[in-house]
mmCIF file of N, CA and C in Angstrom:
data_model
loop_
_atom_site.group_PDB
_atom_site.id
_atom_site.type_symbol
_atom_site.label_atom_id
_atom_site.label_comp_id
_atom_site.label_asym_id
_atom_site.label_seq_id
_atom_site.Cartn_x
_atom_site.Cartn_y
_atom_site.Cartn_z
ATOM 1 N N UNK A 1 -56.784 71.508 -50.042
ATOM 2 C CA UNK A 1 -58.192 72.923 -50.899
ATOM 3 C C UNK A 1 -57.403 73.632 -50.654
ATOM 4 N N UNK A 2 -57.574 74.426 -51.717
ATOM 5 C CA UNK A 2 -57.251 76.612 -51.269
ATOM 6 C C UNK A 2 -59.010 76.852 -51.433
ATOM 7 N N UNK A 3 -59.059 77.580 -50.812
ATOM 8 C CA UNK A 3 -60.516 78.860 -50.553
ATOM 9 C C UNK A 3 -60.037 79.803 -50.146
ATOM 10 N N UNK A 4 -60.567 80.577 -51.287
ATOM 11 C CA UNK A 4 -60.736 82.219 -50.843
ATOM 12 C C UNK A 4 -62.415 82.712 -50.553
ATOM 13 N N UNK A 5 -62.109 83.976 -49.169
ATOM 14 C CA UNK A 5 -63.187 83.851 -48.588
ATOM 15 C C UNK A 5 -63.023 85.306 -48.828
ATOM 16 N N UNK A 6 -64.381 86.185 -49.163
ATOM 17 C CA UNK A 6 -64.306 87.603 -49.418
ATOM 18 C C UNK A 6 -65.001 88.334 -48.602
ATOM 19 N N UNK A 7 -64.727 89.346 -47.603
ATOM 20 C CA UNK A 7 -65.902 89.395 -46.607
ATOM 21 C C UNK A 7 -65.542 91.576 -46.835
ATOM 22 N N UNK A 8 -66.541 92.137 -46.244
ATOM 23 C CA UNK A 8 -66.396 93.733 -46.431
ATOM 24 C C UNK A 8 -67.365 94.748 -47.088
ATOM 25 N N UNK A 9 -68.807 93.729 -47.793
ATOM 26 C CA UNK A 9 -68.778 94.129 -49.037
ATOM 27 C C UNK A 9 -70.063 94.697 -48.076
ATOM 28 N N UNK A 10 -71.028 95.604 -49.180
ATOM 29 C CA UNK A 10 -72.228 96.109 -48.123
ATOM 30 C C UNK A 10 -72.852 97.254 -49.095
ATOM 31 N N UNK A 11 -73.764 98.230 -48.623
ATOM 32 C CA UNK A 11 -74.540 99.550 -48.803
ATOM 33 C C UNK A 11 -73.262 100.707 -48.085
ATOM 34 N N UNK A 12 -73.019 101.189 -49.058
ATOM 35 C CA UNK A 12 -72.111 102.422 -48.770
ATOM 36 C C UNK A 12 -73.304 104.065 -49.569
ATOM 37 N N UNK A 13 -73.094 104.874 -48.905
ATOM 38 C CA UNK A 13 -73.948 106.659 -49.253
ATOM 39 C C UNK A 13 -72.410 107.176 -50.452
ATOM 40 N N UNK A 14 -72.599 107.060 -51.335
ATOM 41 C CA UNK A 14 -71.983 108.405 -51.941
ATOM 42 C C UNK A 14 -70.828 108.816 -51.234
ATOM 43 N N UNK A 15 -69.488 108.913 -51.971
ATOM 44 C CA UNK A 15 -68.150 109.529 -51.360
ATOM 45 C C UNK A 15 -68.123 108.444 -49.824
ATOM 46 N N UNK A 16 -68.609 107.841 -49.405
ATOM 47 C CA UNK A 16 -68.304 107.176 -48.316
ATOM 48 C C UNK A 16 -67.537 106.238 -49.150
ATOM 49 N N UNK A 17 -66.856 105.152 -47.376
ATOM 50 C CA UNK A 17 -65.829 104.204 -47.459
ATOM 51 C C UNK A 17 -66.147 102.647 -46.984
ATOM 52 N N UNK A 18 -65.473 101.809 -48.449
ATOM 53 C CA UNK A 18 -65.587 100.205 -47.198
ATOM 54 C C UNK A 18 -64.223 99.830 -47.690
ATOM 55 N N UNK A 19 -64.248 97.980 -46.809
ATOM 56 C CA UNK A 19 -62.714 98.258 -47.086
ATOM 57 C C UNK A 19 -63.301 96.374 -47.790
ATOM 58 N N UNK A 20 -62.485 96.114 -48.241
ATOM 59 C CA UNK A 20 -62.952 94.572 -48.699
ATOM 60 C C UNK A 20 -61.865 93.403 -48.643
ATOM 61 N N UNK A 21 -62.150 92.670 -47.517
ATOM 62 C CA UNK A 21 -60.700 91.139 -47.541
ATOM 63 C C UNK A 21 -60.794 90.051 -48.031
ATOM 64 N N UNK A 22 -59.738 89.697 -48.365
ATOM 65 C CA UNK A 22 -59.775 88.006 -48.664
ATOM 66 C C UNK A 22 -58.748 87.798 -48.098
ATOM 67 N N UNK A 23 -59.506 86.607 -47.602
ATOM 68 C CA UNK A 23 -58.601 85.256 -47.243
ATOM 69 C C UNK A 23 -58.315 84.402 -47.974
ATOM 70 N N UNK A 24 -57.396 83.897 -47.640
ATOM 71 C CA UNK A 24 -56.978 82.138 -48.389
ATOM 72 C C UNK A 24 -56.703 81.362 -47.435
ATOM 73 N N UNK A 25 -57.147 80.454 -47.151
ATOM 74 C CA UNK A 25 -56.677 78.920 -46.259
ATOM 75 C C UNK A 25 -56.614 78.046 -47.827
ATOM 76 N N UNK A 26 -55.705 76.942 -46.010
ATOM 77 C CA UNK A 26 -55.953 75.358 -47.197
ATOM 78 C C UNK A 26 -53.912 75.452 -47.123
ATOM 79 N N UNK A 27 -54.039 74.498 -47.953
ATOM 80 C CA UNK A 27 -52.725 74.315 -48.500
ATOM 81 C C UNK A 27 -51.371 75.072 -49.314
ATOM 82 N N UNK A 28 -51.247 76.235 -48.762
ATOM 83 C CA UNK A 28 -50.685 77.605 -49.569
ATOM 84 C C UNK A 28 -49.336 77.244 -48.435
ATOM 85 N N UNK A 29 -48.675 77.325 -50.525
ATOM 86 C CA UNK A 29 -46.785 77.880 -50.382
ATOM 87 C C UNK A 29 -45.947 78.599 -50.395
ATOM 88 N N UNK A 30 -46.851 78.982 -50.877
ATOM 89 C CA UNK A 30 -46.920 80.704 -50.923
ATOM 90 C C UNK A 30 -47.870 81.467 -52.274
ATOM 91 N N UNK A 31 -47.815 82.637 -52.831
ATOM 92 C CA UNK A 31 -48.792 83.951 -53.343
ATOM 93 C C UNK A 31 -47.949 84.631 -54.113
ATOM 94 N N UNK A 32 -48.264 84.560 -55.470
ATOM 95 C CA UNK A 32 -47.147 85.236 -56.140
ATOM 96 C C UNK A 32 -47.652 86.938 -56.502
ATOM 97 N N UNK A 33 -49.642 86.478 -56.668
ATOM 98 C CA UNK A 33 -49.629 88.083 -56.963
ATOM 99 C C UNK A 33 -51.432 88.170 -55.909
ATOM 100 N N UNK A 34 -52.061 88.957 -55.677
ATOM 101 C CA UNK A 34 -53.673 89.436 -55.528
ATOM 102 C C UNK A 34 -54.569 90.491 -56.217
ATOM 103 N N UNK A 35 -55.608 89.852 -56.275
ATOM 104 C CA UNK A 35 -55.823 90.838 -57.670
ATOM 105 C C UNK A 35 -57.357 91.527 -57.183
ATOM 106 N N UNK A 36 -57.632 92.468 -57.375
ATOM 107 C CA UNK A 36 -58.902 91.988 -57.313
ATOM 108 C C UNK A 36 -60.224 93.021 -58.727
ATOM 109 N N UNK A 37 -61.049 92.246 -59.171
ATOM 110 C CA UNK A 37 -62.554 92.308 -60.189
ATOM 111 C C UNK A 37 -63.294 93.004 -60.056
ATOM 112 N N UNK A 38 -63.969 93.726 -60.692
ATOM 113 C CA UNK A 38 -65.439 94.036 -60.696
ATOM 114 C C UNK A 38 -66.292 93.665 -61.664
ATOM 115 N N UNK A 39 -67.762 93.350 -61.440
ATOM 116 C CA UNK A 39 -68.367 92.931 -61.977
ATOM 117 C C UNK A 39 -69.589 93.688 -62.203
ATOM 118 N N UNK A 40 -70.242 94.070 -63.275
ATOM 119 C CA UNK A 40 -71.899 94.384 -63.259
ATOM 120 C C UNK A 40 -72.513 93.693 -64.583
ATOM 121 N N UNK A 41 -73.887 93.398 -64.322
ATOM 122 C CA UNK A 41 -74.585 93.067 -65.060
ATOM 123 C C UNK A 41 -74.354 92.823 -66.735
ATOM 124 N N UNK A 42 -73.900 92.484 -67.258
ATOM 125 C CA UNK A 42 -73.896 91.915 -68.389
ATOM 126 C C UNK A 42 -72.581 92.708 -69.042
ATOM 127 N N UNK A 43 -71.590 93.063 -68.452
ATOM 128 C CA UNK A 43 -70.370 93.336 -68.094
ATOM 129 C C UNK A 43 -69.294 92.215 -67.952
ATOM 130 N N UNK A 44 -67.757 92.606 -69.066
ATOM 131 C CA UNK A 44 -67.340 91.298 -68.193
ATOM 132 C C UNK A 44 -66.167 91.885 -67.288
ATOM 133 N N UNK A 45 -65.612 90.718 -66.664
ATOM 134 C CA UNK A 45 -65.519 91.191 -64.688
ATOM 135 C C UNK A 45 -64.060 91.775 -65.405
ATOM 136 N N UNK A 46 -63.860 93.031 -64.678
ATOM 137 C CA UNK A 46 -62.791 93.940 -65.441
ATOM 138 C C UNK A 46 -62.360 94.352 -64.245
ATOM 139 N N UNK A 47 -60.830 94.195 -63.936
ATOM 140 C CA UNK A 47 -59.189 93.882 -63.574
ATOM 141 C C UNK A 47 -58.820 95.741 -62.421
ATOM 142 N N UNK A 48 -59.363 95.389 -61.386
ATOM 143 C CA UNK A 48 -58.994 96.786 -60.746
ATOM 144 C C UNK A 48 -57.935 97.037 -59.962
ATOM 145 N N UNK A 49 -57.469 96.558 -59.811
ATOM 146 C CA UNK A 49 -56.145 96.812 -58.021
ATOM 147 C C UNK A 49 -55.498 95.293 -58.335
ATOM 148 N N UNK A 50 -54.212 95.008 -58.408
ATOM 149 C CA UNK A 50 -53.404 93.899 -58.496
ATOM 150 C C UNK A 50 -51.863 94.166 -57.805
ATOM 151 N N UNK A 51 -51.319 93.439 -57.108
ATOM 152 C CA UNK A 51 -49.958 93.143 -56.318
ATOM 153 C C UNK A 51 -49.337 91.898 -56.175
ATOM 154 N N UNK A 52 -48.279 92.309 -56.630
ATOM 155 C CA UNK A 52 -47.135 91.158 -56.721
ATOM 156 C C UNK A 52 -46.751 91.007 -55.308
ATOM 157 N N UNK A 53 -46.295 89.715 -55.110
ATOM 158 C CA UNK A 53 -45.090 89.599 -53.846
ATOM 159 C C UNK A 53 -44.021 90.692 -53.682
ATOM 160 N N UNK A 54 -43.414 90.755 -54.225
ATOM 161 C CA UNK A 54 -42.832 91.566 -54.398
ATOM 162 C C UNK A 54 -43.069 93.158 -54.271
ATOM 163 N N UNK A 55 -44.776 93.376 -54.223
ATOM 164 C CA UNK A 55 -45.392 94.829 -54.478
ATOM 165 C C UNK A 55 -45.378 95.391 -55.180
ATOM 166 N N UNK A 56 -45.030 95.203 -56.601
ATOM 167 C CA UNK A 56 -45.403 96.481 -57.394
ATOM 168 C C UNK A 56 -47.040 96.083 -57.812
ATOM 169 N N UNK A 57 -47.385 97.287 -57.677
ATOM 170 C CA UNK A 57 -48.939 97.784 -57.877
ATOM 171 C C UNK A 57 -49.365 98.210 -59.346
ATOM 172 N N UNK A 58 -50.705 97.848 -59.762
ATOM 173 C CA UNK A 58 -51.294 98.694 -60.629
ATOM 174 C C UNK A 58 -52.847 98.835 -60.037
ATOM 175 N N UNK A 59 -53.391 100.029 -60.713
ATOM 176 C CA UNK A 59 -54.912 99.856 -60.678
ATOM 177 C C UNK A 59 -55.387 100.030 -62.162
ATOM 178 N N UNK A 60 -56.400 100.350 -62.181
ATOM 179 C CA UNK A 60 -56.976 100.684 -63.267
ATOM 180 C C UNK A 60 -57.328 102.262 -63.190
ATOM 181 N N UNK A 61 -57.742 102.599 -64.295
ATOM 182 C CA UNK A 61 -57.653 104.402 -64.363
ATOM 183 C C UNK A 61 -58.499 104.731 -63.337
ATOM 184 N N UNK A 62 -59.378 103.817 -64.155
ATOM 185 C CA UNK A 62 -61.137 104.492 -62.713
ATOM 186 C C UNK A 62 -61.281 103.954 -61.444
ATOM 187 N N UNK A 63 -60.050 103.153 -60.581
ATOM 188 C CA UNK A 63 -60.191 103.518 -59.396
ATOM 189 C C UNK A 63 -59.092 104.355 -58.984
ATOM 190 N N UNK A 64 -57.691 104.823 -59.958
ATOM 191 C CA UNK A 64 -56.977 104.964 -58.961
ATOM 192 C C UNK A 64 -57.119 106.158 -58.246
ATOM 193 N N UNK A 65 -56.056 106.394 -56.928
ATOM 194 C CA UNK A 65 -56.174 107.858 -56.404
ATOM 195 C C UNK A 65 -57.833 107.488 -55.830
ATOM 196 N N UNK A 66 -58.198 105.974 -55.551
ATOM 197 C CA UNK A 66 -59.469 106.632 -54.485
ATOM 198 C C UNK A 66 -59.888 105.138 -54.139
ATOM 199 N N UNK A 67 -58.821 103.905 -54.482
ATOM 200 C CA UNK A 67 -58.725 102.433 -54.266
ATOM 201 C C UNK A 67 -56.837 102.481 -53.754
ATOM 202 N N UNK A 68 -56.893 101.107 -52.449
ATOM 203 C CA UNK A 68 -56.134 100.995 -52.227
ATOM 204 C C UNK A 68 -55.650 99.596 -52.245
ATOM 205 N N UNK A 69 -55.089 98.895 -52.989
ATOM 206 C CA UNK A 69 -54.758 97.194 -52.803
ATOM 207 C C UNK A 69 -53.337 97.261 -51.588
ATOM 208 N N UNK A 70 -53.569 96.392 -50.800
ATOM 209 C CA UNK A 70 -52.222 95.894 -50.261
ATOM 210 C C UNK A 70 -52.652 94.180 -49.089
ATOM 211 N N UNK A 71 -51.778 93.880 -48.966
ATOM 212 C CA UNK A 71 -51.856 92.417 -48.139
ATOM 213 C C UNK A 71 -50.610 92.196 -46.918
ATOM 214 N N UNK A 72 -51.375 90.785 -46.886
ATOM 215 C CA UNK A 72 -50.691 90.896 -45.079
ATOM 216 C C UNK A 72 -51.001 89.540 -45.353
ATOM 217 N N UNK A 73 -49.094 89.610 -44.931
ATOM 218 C CA UNK A 73 -48.408 88.258 -46.006
ATOM 219 C C UNK A 73 -48.754 87.166 -45.250
ATOM 220 N N UNK A 74 -48.788 87.058 -43.872
ATOM 221 C CA UNK A 74 -48.116 86.616 -42.495
ATOM 222 C C UNK A 74 -50.108 85.739 -42.505
ATOM 223 N N UNK A 75 -50.805 86.864 -43.296
ATOM 224 C CA UNK A 75 -52.310 86.232 -42.656
ATOM 225 C C UNK A 75 -52.867 85.623 -43.692
ATOM 226 N N UNK A 76 -51.841 85.314 -45.129
ATOM 227 C CA UNK A 76 -52.962 85.827 -45.886
ATOM 228 C C UNK A 76 -54.020 86.260 -46.629
ATOM 229 N N UNK A 77 -54.133 87.253 -46.357
ATOM 230 C CA UNK A 77 -55.136 88.213 -46.742
ATOM 231 C C UNK A 77 -54.333 89.511 -47.800
ATOM 232 N N UNK A 78 -55.759 89.214 -48.455
ATOM 233 C CA UNK A 78 -55.620 90.670 -49.054
ATOM 234 C C UNK A 78 -56.618 91.713 -48.742
ATOM 235 N N UNK A 79 -56.576 92.979 -49.198
ATOM 236 C CA UNK A 79 -57.161 94.405 -48.809
ATOM 237 C C UNK A 79 -57.581 94.859 -49.630
ATOM 238 N N UNK A 80 -59.166 95.693 -50.403
ATOM 239 C CA UNK A 80 -59.359 96.398 -51.212
ATOM 240 C C UNK A 80 -59.996 97.647 -50.355
ATOM 241 N N UNK A 81 -59.000 98.752 -49.972
ATOM 242 C CA UNK A 81 -59.701 99.773 -49.320
ATOM 243 C C UNK A 81 -59.972 100.749 -50.653
ATOM 244 N N UNK A 82 -61.275 101.242 -50.287
ATOM 245 C CA UNK A 82 -62.375 102.212 -51.488
ATOM 246 C C UNK A 82 -63.131 103.353 -50.386
ATOM 247 N N UNK A 83 -62.490 104.071 -51.029
ATOM 248 C CA UNK A 83 -62.654 105.696 -51.533
ATOM 249 C C UNK A 83 -63.313 106.854 -52.179
ATOM 250 N N UNK A 84 -64.329 107.644 -51.045
ATOM 251 C CA UNK A 84 -64.720 108.112 -52.500
ATOM 252 C C UNK A 84 -65.725 107.665 -53.324
ATOM 253 N N UNK A 85 -66.328 106.806 -53.099
ATOM 254 C CA UNK A 85 -67.326 105.942 -53.730
ATOM 255 C C UNK A 85 -68.405 106.273 -54.754
ATOM 256 N N UNK A 86 -68.242 106.522 -55.885
ATOM 257 C CA UNK A 86 -69.703 106.684 -56.220
ATOM 258 C C UNK A 86 -70.927 105.534 -56.851
ATOM 259 N N UNK A 87 -71.475 106.108 -57.247
ATOM 260 C CA UNK A 87 -72.529 105.103 -57.786
ATOM 261 C C UNK A 87 -72.143 104.305 -59.114
ATOM 262 N N UNK A 88 -70.979 104.870 -59.348
ATOM 263 C CA UNK A 88 -70.614 103.758 -60.851
ATOM 264 C C UNK A 88 -69.172 102.620 -60.381
ATOM 265 N N UNK A 89 -69.076 103.321 -58.953
ATOM 266 C CA UNK A 89 -68.567 102.019 -58.645
ATOM 267 C C UNK A 89 -69.524 100.248 -57.915
ATOM 268 N N UNK A 90 -70.554 100.819 -58.043
ATOM 269 C CA UNK A 90 -71.602 99.983 -57.695
ATOM 270 C C UNK A 90 -71.275 97.947 -58.737
ATOM 271 N N UNK A 91 -71.022 97.021 -57.839
ATOM 272 C CA UNK A 91 -70.527 96.010 -58.841
ATOM 273 C C UNK A 91 -70.533 95.311 -57.615
ATOM 274 N N UNK A 92 -70.481 93.774 -58.053
ATOM 275 C CA UNK A 92 -69.782 92.457 -57.364
ATOM 276 C C UNK A 92 -68.184 92.974 -57.103
ATOM 277 N N UNK A 93 -67.689 92.044 -56.240
ATOM 278 C CA UNK A 93 -66.315 92.330 -56.452
ATOM 279 C C UNK A 93 -65.555 90.882 -56.253
ATOM 280 N N UNK A 94 -64.571 90.567 -57.049
ATOM 281 C CA UNK A 94 -64.118 88.742 -56.579
ATOM 282 C C UNK A 94 -62.721 89.814 -56.394
ATOM 283 N N UNK A 95 -61.922 88.914 -55.467
ATOM 284 C CA UNK A 95 -60.606 88.553 -55.442
ATOM 285 C C UNK A 95 -60.090 87.605 -56.117
ATOM 286 N N UNK A 96 -58.746 87.343 -56.682
ATOM 287 C CA UNK A 96 -58.077 86.534 -57.100
ATOM 288 C C UNK A 96 -56.769 86.328 -56.977
ATOM 289 N N UNK A 97 -55.943 84.886 -56.418
ATOM 290 C CA UNK A 97 -55.097 84.872 -55.737
ATOM 291 C C UNK A 97 -54.048 83.699 -56.728
ATOM 292 N N UNK A 98 -53.126 84.392 -57.260
ATOM 293 C CA UNK A 98 -52.116 83.560 -58.139
ATOM 294 C C UNK A 98 -51.240 82.615 -56.456
ATOM 295 N N UNK A 99 -51.184 81.136 -56.607
ATOM 296 C CA UNK A 99 -50.451 80.643 -55.456
ATOM 297 C C UNK A 99 -50.680 79.457 -55.889
ATOM 298 N N UNK A 100 -49.465 79.197 -55.012
ATOM 299 C CA UNK A 100 -48.336 77.649 -55.551
ATOM 300 C C UNK A 100 -49.124 76.424 -54.117
ATOM 301 N N UNK A 101 -50.004 75.443 -54.301
ATOM 302 C CA UNK A 101 -50.413 74.992 -53.385
ATOM 303 C C UNK A 101 -49.151 74.827 -52.139
ATOM 304 N N UNK A 102 -48.552 73.718 -53.028
ATOM 305 C CA UNK A 102 -47.701 72.897 -51.870
ATOM 306 C C UNK A 102 -45.964 72.928 -52.803
ATOM 307 N N UNK A 103 -44.900 73.193 -52.383
ATOM 308 C CA UNK A 103 -43.715 73.279 -53.106
ATOM 309 C C UNK A 103 -43.660 72.493 -53.884
ATOM 310 N N UNK A 104 -42.916 72.631 -55.068
ATOM 311 C CA UNK A 104 -43.055 71.965 -56.612
ATOM 312 C C UNK A 104 -44.256 71.734 -57.632
ATOM 313 N N UNK A 105 -45.373 72.175 -56.463
ATOM 314 C CA UNK A 105 -45.986 71.865 -57.934
ATOM 315 C C UNK A 105 -45.991 73.983 -58.669
ATOM 316 N N UNK A 106 -47.277 73.535 -59.993
ATOM 317 C CA UNK A 106 -47.297 74.578 -59.879
ATOM 318 C C UNK A 106 -48.456 75.433 -59.701
ATOM 319 N N UNK A 107 -48.030 76.851 -59.487
ATOM 320 C CA UNK A 107 -48.473 77.866 -59.582
ATOM 321 C C UNK A 107 -50.502 77.399 -60.193
ATOM 322 N N UNK A 108 -51.611 78.293 -59.116
ATOM 323 C CA UNK A 108 -53.063 77.712 -60.050
ATOM 324 C C UNK A 108 -53.092 79.853 -59.438
ATOM 325 N N UNK A 109 -54.137 79.631 -60.726
ATOM 326 C CA UNK A 109 -55.241 81.223 -60.131
ATOM 327 C C UNK A 109 -56.912 80.089 -59.301
ATOM 328 N N UNK A 110 -57.279 81.272 -58.192
ATOM 329 C CA UNK A 110 -58.370 80.716 -57.892
ATOM 330 C C UNK A 110 -58.818 82.282 -57.275
ATOM 331 N N UNK A 111 -60.120 81.699 -56.777
ATOM 332 C CA UNK A 111 -61.666 83.282 -57.084
ATOM 333 C C UNK A 111 -62.211 83.256 -55.835
ATOM 334 N N UNK A 112 -62.151 84.244 -55.290
ATOM 335 C CA UNK A 112 -63.582 84.292 -54.191
ATOM 336 C C UNK A 112 -64.758 83.962 -54.672
ATOM 337 N N UNK A 113 -65.580 84.178 -53.591
ATOM 338 C CA UNK A 113 -66.949 83.623 -54.303
ATOM 339 C C UNK A 113 -68.034 85.398 -54.810
ATOM 340 N N UNK A 114 -66.682 86.523 -54.933
ATOM 341 C CA UNK A 114 -67.767 87.740 -54.696
ATOM 342 C C UNK A 114 -68.291 88.249 -53.676
ATOM 343 N N UNK A 115 -68.591 89.340 -53.500
ATOM 344 C CA UNK A 115 -68.945 90.173 -52.246
ATOM 345 C C UNK A 115 -69.858 91.378 -53.422
ATOM 346 N N UNK A 116 -71.081 91.072 -52.706
ATOM 347 C CA UNK A 116 -71.591 93.083 -53.791
ATOM 348 C C UNK A 116 -71.200 94.431 -52.887
ATOM 349 N N UNK A 117 -70.518 95.688 -53.581
ATOM 350 C CA UNK A 117 -70.276 96.323 -53.439
ATOM 351 C C UNK A 117 -71.868 97.616 -53.991
ATOM 352 N N UNK A 118 -72.740 98.382 -53.270
ATOM 353 C CA UNK A 118 -73.890 98.862 -53.848
ATOM 354 C C UNK A 118 -73.953 100.033 -53.506
ATOM 355 N N UNK A 119 -73.596 101.255 -54.049
ATOM 356 C CA UNK A 119 -73.070 102.735 -53.723
ATOM 357 C C UNK A 119 -74.117 103.493 -54.171
ATOM 358 N N UNK A 120 -75.445 104.083 -53.276
ATOM 359 C CA UNK A 120 -76.676 104.522 -53.414
ATOM 360 C C UNK A 120 -77.285 105.332 -51.719
ATOM 361 N N UNK A 121 -78.109 106.639 -52.294
ATOM 362 C CA UNK A 121 -78.529 107.202 -51.381
ATOM 363 C C UNK A 121 -79.608 107.122 -51.270
#
């Protein structure tokens, strides 16, 4: 059984930085892509960053130049470095992984439990 566990959220002042981590555990054959989403009350979950196994990067315009997604393939972990945070970045942040649990199996999507990021003075 695959599980994604996030960490690193919390309270930060405007202009500050945080780094989120997301580690996949369990039966993992390969990971195709990692992504980070965020969601605020009453709004849909928003894709903000994605990285593929080949290193292709995609960012939402709202975070481009401030956030950086990366991964450690050996550790089955993805990171989201968030700099120059503003109150508008306050949200619950979720990681997602597209992965294949066992060779020959179909790939599937897994989500982390979410971690709260609050940007406030």
